[in-house]
Short mmCIF file of C-alpha atoms and ligand atoms in Angstrom, two decimals:
data_model
loop_
_atom_site.label_atom_id
_atom_site.label_comp_id
_atom_site.label_asym_id
_atom_site.label_seq_id
_atom_site.Cartn_x
_atom_site.Cartn_y
_atom_site.Cartn_z
CA MET Z 1 71.88 24.40 302.98
CA LYS Z 2 70.21 21.84 301.53
CA LYS Z 3 72.59 19.03 300.43
CA LEU Z 4 71.78 18.13 296.68
CA ILE Z 5 71.35 15.08 296.14
CA ALA Z 6 71.46 14.53 291.87
CA GLY Z 7 70.76 11.35 290.08
CA ASN Z 8 72.09 11.38 286.55
CA TRP Z 9 70.23 8.68 284.46
CA LYS Z 10 72.35 8.70 281.33
CA MET Z 11 71.21 6.53 278.62
CA ASN Z 12 69.22 3.97 280.27
CA LEU Z 13 65.43 3.12 280.53
CA VAL Z 14 63.08 2.90 278.34
CA ALA Z 15 59.51 4.05 278.75
CA ASP Z 16 57.82 1.60 281.24
CA GLY Z 17 61.08 1.56 283.45
CA VAL Z 18 61.15 5.74 283.27
CA ASP Z 19 57.05 5.39 284.58
CA ARG Z 20 57.50 3.08 287.22
CA LEU Z 21 60.53 4.73 288.35
CA ALA Z 22 58.97 8.10 288.55
CA GLN Z 23 56.28 6.73 290.18
CA GLN Z 24 58.39 4.61 292.89
CA LEU Z 25 60.48 8.41 293.64
CA THR Z 26 57.27 10.24 294.32
CA GLU Z 27 55.47 8.00 296.45
CA LYS Z 28 58.99 7.05 298.47
CA ILE Z 29 59.85 10.66 298.41
CA ALA Z 30 56.60 11.47 299.95
CA GLN Z 31 57.01 9.65 302.84
CA GLN Z 32 60.10 10.73 304.16
CA GLN Z 33 60.59 14.05 305.99
CA LEU Z 34 64.04 15.03 304.61
CA ALA Z 35 64.06 18.91 304.92
CA ASP Z 36 67.58 19.07 304.20
CA VAL Z 37 67.73 17.69 300.92
CA GLU Z 38 67.02 18.59 297.70
CA PHE Z 39 66.31 15.81 295.02
CA LEU Z 40 67.09 16.48 291.70
CA VAL Z 41 66.52 13.80 288.43
CA CYS Z 42 68.15 13.98 284.89
CA PRO Z 43 66.68 11.89 282.68
CA PRO Z 44 67.17 11.04 278.88
CA SER Z 45 65.50 14.37 277.64
CA LEU Z 46 63.36 12.15 275.62
CA TRP Z 47 61.95 11.39 279.00
CA LEU Z 48 61.39 14.74 280.70
CA GLU Z 49 57.47 15.10 280.15
CA ARG Z 50 56.77 11.88 281.65
CA VAL Z 51 58.70 12.82 284.64
CA LYS Z 52 57.68 15.84 285.10
CA ASN Z 53 54.19 15.36 286.86
CA SER Z 54 55.90 13.14 289.35
CA ALA Z 55 58.35 15.32 289.91
CA GLN Z 56 56.50 18.36 289.98
CA SER Z 57 54.39 16.52 292.80
CA ALA Z 58 57.34 15.30 294.83
CA SER Z 59 59.14 18.44 295.02
CA ILE Z 60 61.78 16.81 293.11
CA SER Z 61 63.94 18.84 290.93
CA LEU Z 62 64.72 18.32 287.13
CA GLY Z 63 67.50 18.60 284.68
CA GLY Z 64 69.11 17.76 281.40
CA GLN Z 65 72.18 16.15 281.14
CA ASP Z 66 73.87 18.24 278.28
CA CYS Z 67 72.72 20.96 275.48
CA HIS Z 68 73.41 22.78 272.93
CA GLU Z 69 75.40 25.82 272.95
CA GLN Z 70 73.29 28.13 270.56
CA GLU Z 71 69.41 28.80 271.74
CA LYS Z 72 68.22 27.04 268.45
CA GLY Z 73 68.58 26.64 264.61
CA ALA Z 74 69.72 24.08 262.39
CA TYR Z 75 71.67 22.04 264.62
CA THR Z 76 69.82 18.24 264.33
CA GLY Z 77 69.54 16.35 266.80
CA ASP Z 78 70.56 18.95 269.63
CA ILE Z 79 68.10 20.51 272.22
CA SER Z 80 68.56 23.74 273.81
CA ALA Z 81 68.78 25.73 277.27
CA THR Z 82 65.43 27.22 276.43
CA MET Z 83 63.58 24.13 276.03
CA LEU Z 84 64.85 22.34 279.06
CA LYS Z 85 63.67 25.42 280.70
CA SER Z 86 60.44 25.53 279.07
CA MET Z 87 60.20 21.75 279.78
CA GLY Z 88 60.32 22.73 283.48
CA CYS Z 89 64.23 21.91 284.61
CA ASN Z 90 66.22 23.88 286.88
CA TYR Z 91 69.54 22.33 286.27
CA VAL Z 92 71.43 20.96 283.35
CA ILE Z 93 74.62 18.95 283.87
CA LEU Z 94 77.48 19.85 281.72
CA GLY Z 95 81.48 18.84 281.00
CA HIS Z 96 80.92 15.11 282.08
CA SER Z 97 83.39 12.74 281.32
CA GLU Z 98 81.43 10.87 279.19
CA ARG Z 99 81.24 14.02 276.96
CA ARG Z 100 84.84 15.41 277.61
CA HIS Z 101 86.46 11.85 276.45
CA GLY Z 102 85.17 9.11 274.16
CA HIS Z 103 82.60 9.74 271.85
CA HIS Z 104 82.07 13.75 271.77
CA GLN Z 105 85.32 15.27 272.86
CA GLU Z 106 84.04 18.42 274.22
CA THR Z 107 86.31 21.08 275.06
CA ASN Z 108 86.57 23.51 277.76
CA ASP Z 109 85.88 26.21 275.25
CA LEU Z 110 82.56 24.38 274.11
CA ILE Z 111 81.67 24.01 277.75
CA LYS Z 112 81.88 27.50 278.67
CA GLN Z 113 79.53 28.12 275.93
CA LYS Z 114 77.38 25.84 276.44
CA ILE Z 115 77.32 27.21 280.68
CA GLN Z 116 76.74 30.71 279.32
CA ALA Z 117 73.40 29.54 277.18
CA VAL Z 118 72.52 27.59 280.46
CA HIS Z 119 72.54 31.12 282.48
CA GLN Z 120 70.93 32.93 279.95
CA SER Z 121 67.84 30.66 280.22
CA GLY Z 122 68.03 31.60 283.62
CA LEU Z 123 68.92 27.45 284.71
CA ILE Z 124 71.48 26.51 287.04
CA ALA Z 125 75.10 24.65 285.63
CA ILE Z 126 76.05 21.50 287.24
CA LEU Z 127 79.87 22.23 285.65
CA CYS Z 128 81.38 18.74 286.18
CA VAL Z 129 85.31 18.35 287.04
CA GLY Z 130 87.81 15.56 287.47
CA GLU Z 131 91.35 13.90 286.59
CA THR Z 132 91.70 10.61 284.55
CA LEU Z 133 93.87 7.69 286.82
CA GLN Z 134 96.74 8.65 284.65
CA GLU Z 135 96.73 12.95 285.36
CA ARG Z 136 95.92 11.39 289.37
CA GLN Z 137 99.10 9.22 289.31
CA ALA Z 138 101.16 11.90 288.04
CA GLY Z 139 100.50 14.37 290.61
CA GLN Z 140 98.47 16.52 288.43
CA ALA Z 141 94.92 16.17 289.85
CA ILE Z 142 94.24 19.16 291.67
CA GLU Z 143 95.99 21.43 288.57
CA VAL Z 144 93.87 19.54 286.28
CA VAL Z 145 90.68 20.43 288.20
CA LYS Z 146 91.48 23.84 288.86
CA LYS Z 147 92.29 24.88 285.09
CA GLN Z 148 89.18 23.18 284.01
CA ILE Z 149 87.16 25.36 286.00
CA SER Z 150 89.11 28.32 285.28
CA ASP Z 151 88.78 27.67 281.72
CA CYS Z 152 84.93 26.53 281.56
CA LEU Z 153 83.38 28.99 284.02
CA PRO Z 154 81.86 32.12 281.95
CA SER Z 155 81.90 35.69 283.55
CA ASP Z 156 78.12 35.95 284.01
CA SER Z 157 78.82 32.64 286.45
CA SER Z 158 77.66 33.37 290.29
CA SER Z 159 77.42 30.77 293.47
CA ALA Z 160 73.38 30.58 292.62
CA ASN Z 161 74.10 29.42 288.77
CA ILE Z 162 76.77 27.27 289.27
CA VAL Z 163 77.37 24.04 290.97
CA ILE Z 164 80.65 22.26 290.80
CA ALA Z 165 80.58 18.52 290.76
CA TYR Z 166 84.34 16.74 291.49
CA GLU Z 167 83.73 13.83 289.58
CA PRO Z 168 87.26 11.70 289.38
CA VAL Z 169 86.94 10.08 286.06
CA TRP Z 170 88.72 6.75 287.46
CA ALA Z 171 85.31 6.72 289.89
CA ILE Z 172 82.51 6.90 287.32
CA GLY Z 173 80.68 3.74 286.69
CA THR Z 174 83.78 1.65 288.48
CA GLY Z 175 82.61 0.65 291.65
CA GLU Z 176 85.83 2.73 292.78
CA VAL Z 177 84.93 5.50 294.92
CA ALA Z 178 87.55 8.06 295.82
CA THR Z 179 88.45 8.03 299.68
CA PRO Z 180 86.98 10.35 302.11
CA GLU Z 181 90.67 12.36 302.51
CA ASP Z 182 90.99 12.44 298.37
CA ILE Z 183 87.62 14.19 298.43
CA ALA Z 184 88.33 16.08 301.35
CA THR Z 185 91.61 17.34 299.81
CA MET Z 186 90.20 17.94 296.26
CA HIS Z 187 87.19 20.00 297.80
CA ASP Z 188 89.50 22.04 299.59
CA ALA Z 189 91.44 23.13 296.85
CA ILE Z 190 88.73 23.34 294.57
CA ARG Z 191 87.31 26.06 297.36
CA ASN Z 192 90.37 28.11 297.66
CA HIS Z 193 90.79 28.20 294.02
CA LEU Z 194 86.94 29.65 293.93
CA THR Z 195 87.77 31.67 296.75
CA GLN Z 196 91.30 32.99 295.77
CA ASP Z 197 90.35 33.39 291.43
CA HIS Z 198 86.54 33.27 291.15
CA GLU Z 199 85.29 35.39 293.91
CA VAL Z 200 81.79 35.28 292.23
CA VAL Z 201 81.42 32.01 292.51
CA SER Z 202 83.05 31.40 295.90
CA GLU Z 203 79.83 29.93 297.72
CA ALA Z 204 78.94 27.56 294.86
CA ARG Z 205 77.72 24.15 296.14
CA LEU Z 206 80.49 21.22 295.32
CA ILE Z 207 79.03 17.71 295.00
CA TYR Z 208 81.03 14.88 294.86
CA GLY Z 209 80.25 12.03 291.98
CA GLY Z 210 81.84 8.66 291.42
CA SER Z 211 80.16 5.16 292.36
CA VAL Z 212 78.19 6.76 295.31
CA LYS Z 213 75.95 4.58 296.50
CA PRO Z 214 73.95 4.16 300.03
CA GLU Z 215 76.84 2.12 301.30
CA ASN Z 216 79.31 4.90 301.05
CA ALA Z 217 77.04 7.65 300.75
CA GLN Z 218 77.24 8.82 304.34
CA SER Z 219 80.96 9.22 304.37
CA VAL Z 220 81.10 11.02 301.57
CA LEU Z 221 78.35 13.49 302.47
CA ALA Z 222 80.21 14.06 306.14
CA THR Z 223 82.99 15.10 304.58
CA PRO Z 224 84.15 19.16 304.77
CA ASN Z 225 82.90 20.94 301.95
CA VAL Z 226 80.80 18.39 300.26
CA ASP Z 227 77.58 19.88 299.71
CA GLY Z 228 75.63 16.81 297.65
CA VAL Z 229 76.53 14.19 295.63
CA LEU Z 230 75.99 13.33 291.68
CA VAL Z 231 74.77 9.38 291.43
CA GLY Z 232 74.49 7.23 287.85
CA GLY Z 233 74.18 3.62 288.71
CA ALA Z 234 72.45 3.83 292.14
CA SER Z 235 70.13 6.51 290.93
CA LEU Z 236 68.34 4.13 288.65
CA SER Z 237 67.22 2.34 291.53
CA ALA Z 238 64.49 4.58 293.80
CA ASP Z 239 65.61 2.46 296.89
CA SER Z 240 68.91 3.33 296.60
CA PHE Z 241 68.63 6.87 295.59
CA ILE Z 242 66.22 7.67 298.33
CA ALA Z 243 68.70 5.64 300.91
CA ILE Z 244 71.70 8.14 299.42
CA GLY Z 245 69.36 11.02 300.42
CA ARG Z 246 68.72 9.83 303.90
CA ALA Z 247 72.42 9.37 304.55
CA VAL Z 248 72.41 13.26 304.69
P1 PGA R 301 78.38 6.52 288.84
O1 PGA R 301 78.23 7.70 287.93
O2 PGA R 301 77.35 6.89 290.05
O3 PGA R 301 77.56 5.56 287.79
O4 PGA R 301 80.16 6.29 288.91
C1 PGA R 301 78.63 8.72 288.37
C2 PGA R 301 78.39 10.10 287.01
O5 PGA R 301 78.82 9.29 286.33
O6 PGA R 301 77.72 11.33 287.16
#
């Protein structure tokens, strides 16, 4: 199976920066022979159109960072999974901690509805899960993550339409990467949980996210049960994003 190297651009870049990054990615990825890697970029939805052609020519998959749970309607400011699909996206990130906490306060129940909308549009949902520092220190990390998975997976899930991204909240954007042992323990626990309680997704890809950069990518990607990475900050530079792919 190819490793998924996914870039979450979050709310970064204005038009000229988007064009520059898209062009660099196209040129540089075309120069690589990385048959074992699937690159995915998730720009702000406003920029999908700008990134689409570059992505297509370099065989980079395209994804959204979120979507509404309804297909269409009077939901000012929102976008639907159907819209992302019609723009050429294959993936949608859902349940990111930046949407679970802070401003948006998304619940497991809402995330489940959004995943359902993504599946109905024929797209793949990247379900983000992860514990806070407080939960880790209280020894609850594995239980918290297992519950997030069980509460968020809709019944139409399959190993093909779900990717699970383990992203410990304390490692996102902090420079603090989980140790290979922490990642191995959690990914092992997630795999067992899927096999025991959610058989239909037992072979879903499990990826890790949280301060992944070229310097630590190799050890993260060599960890058992790690099928790829979700990269924030380091995906905003073509060189570092591609270097992470090369670490495969
Ligand atoms: P980071 O973000 O790589 O900047 O820590 C990861 C993520 O939020 O997906």
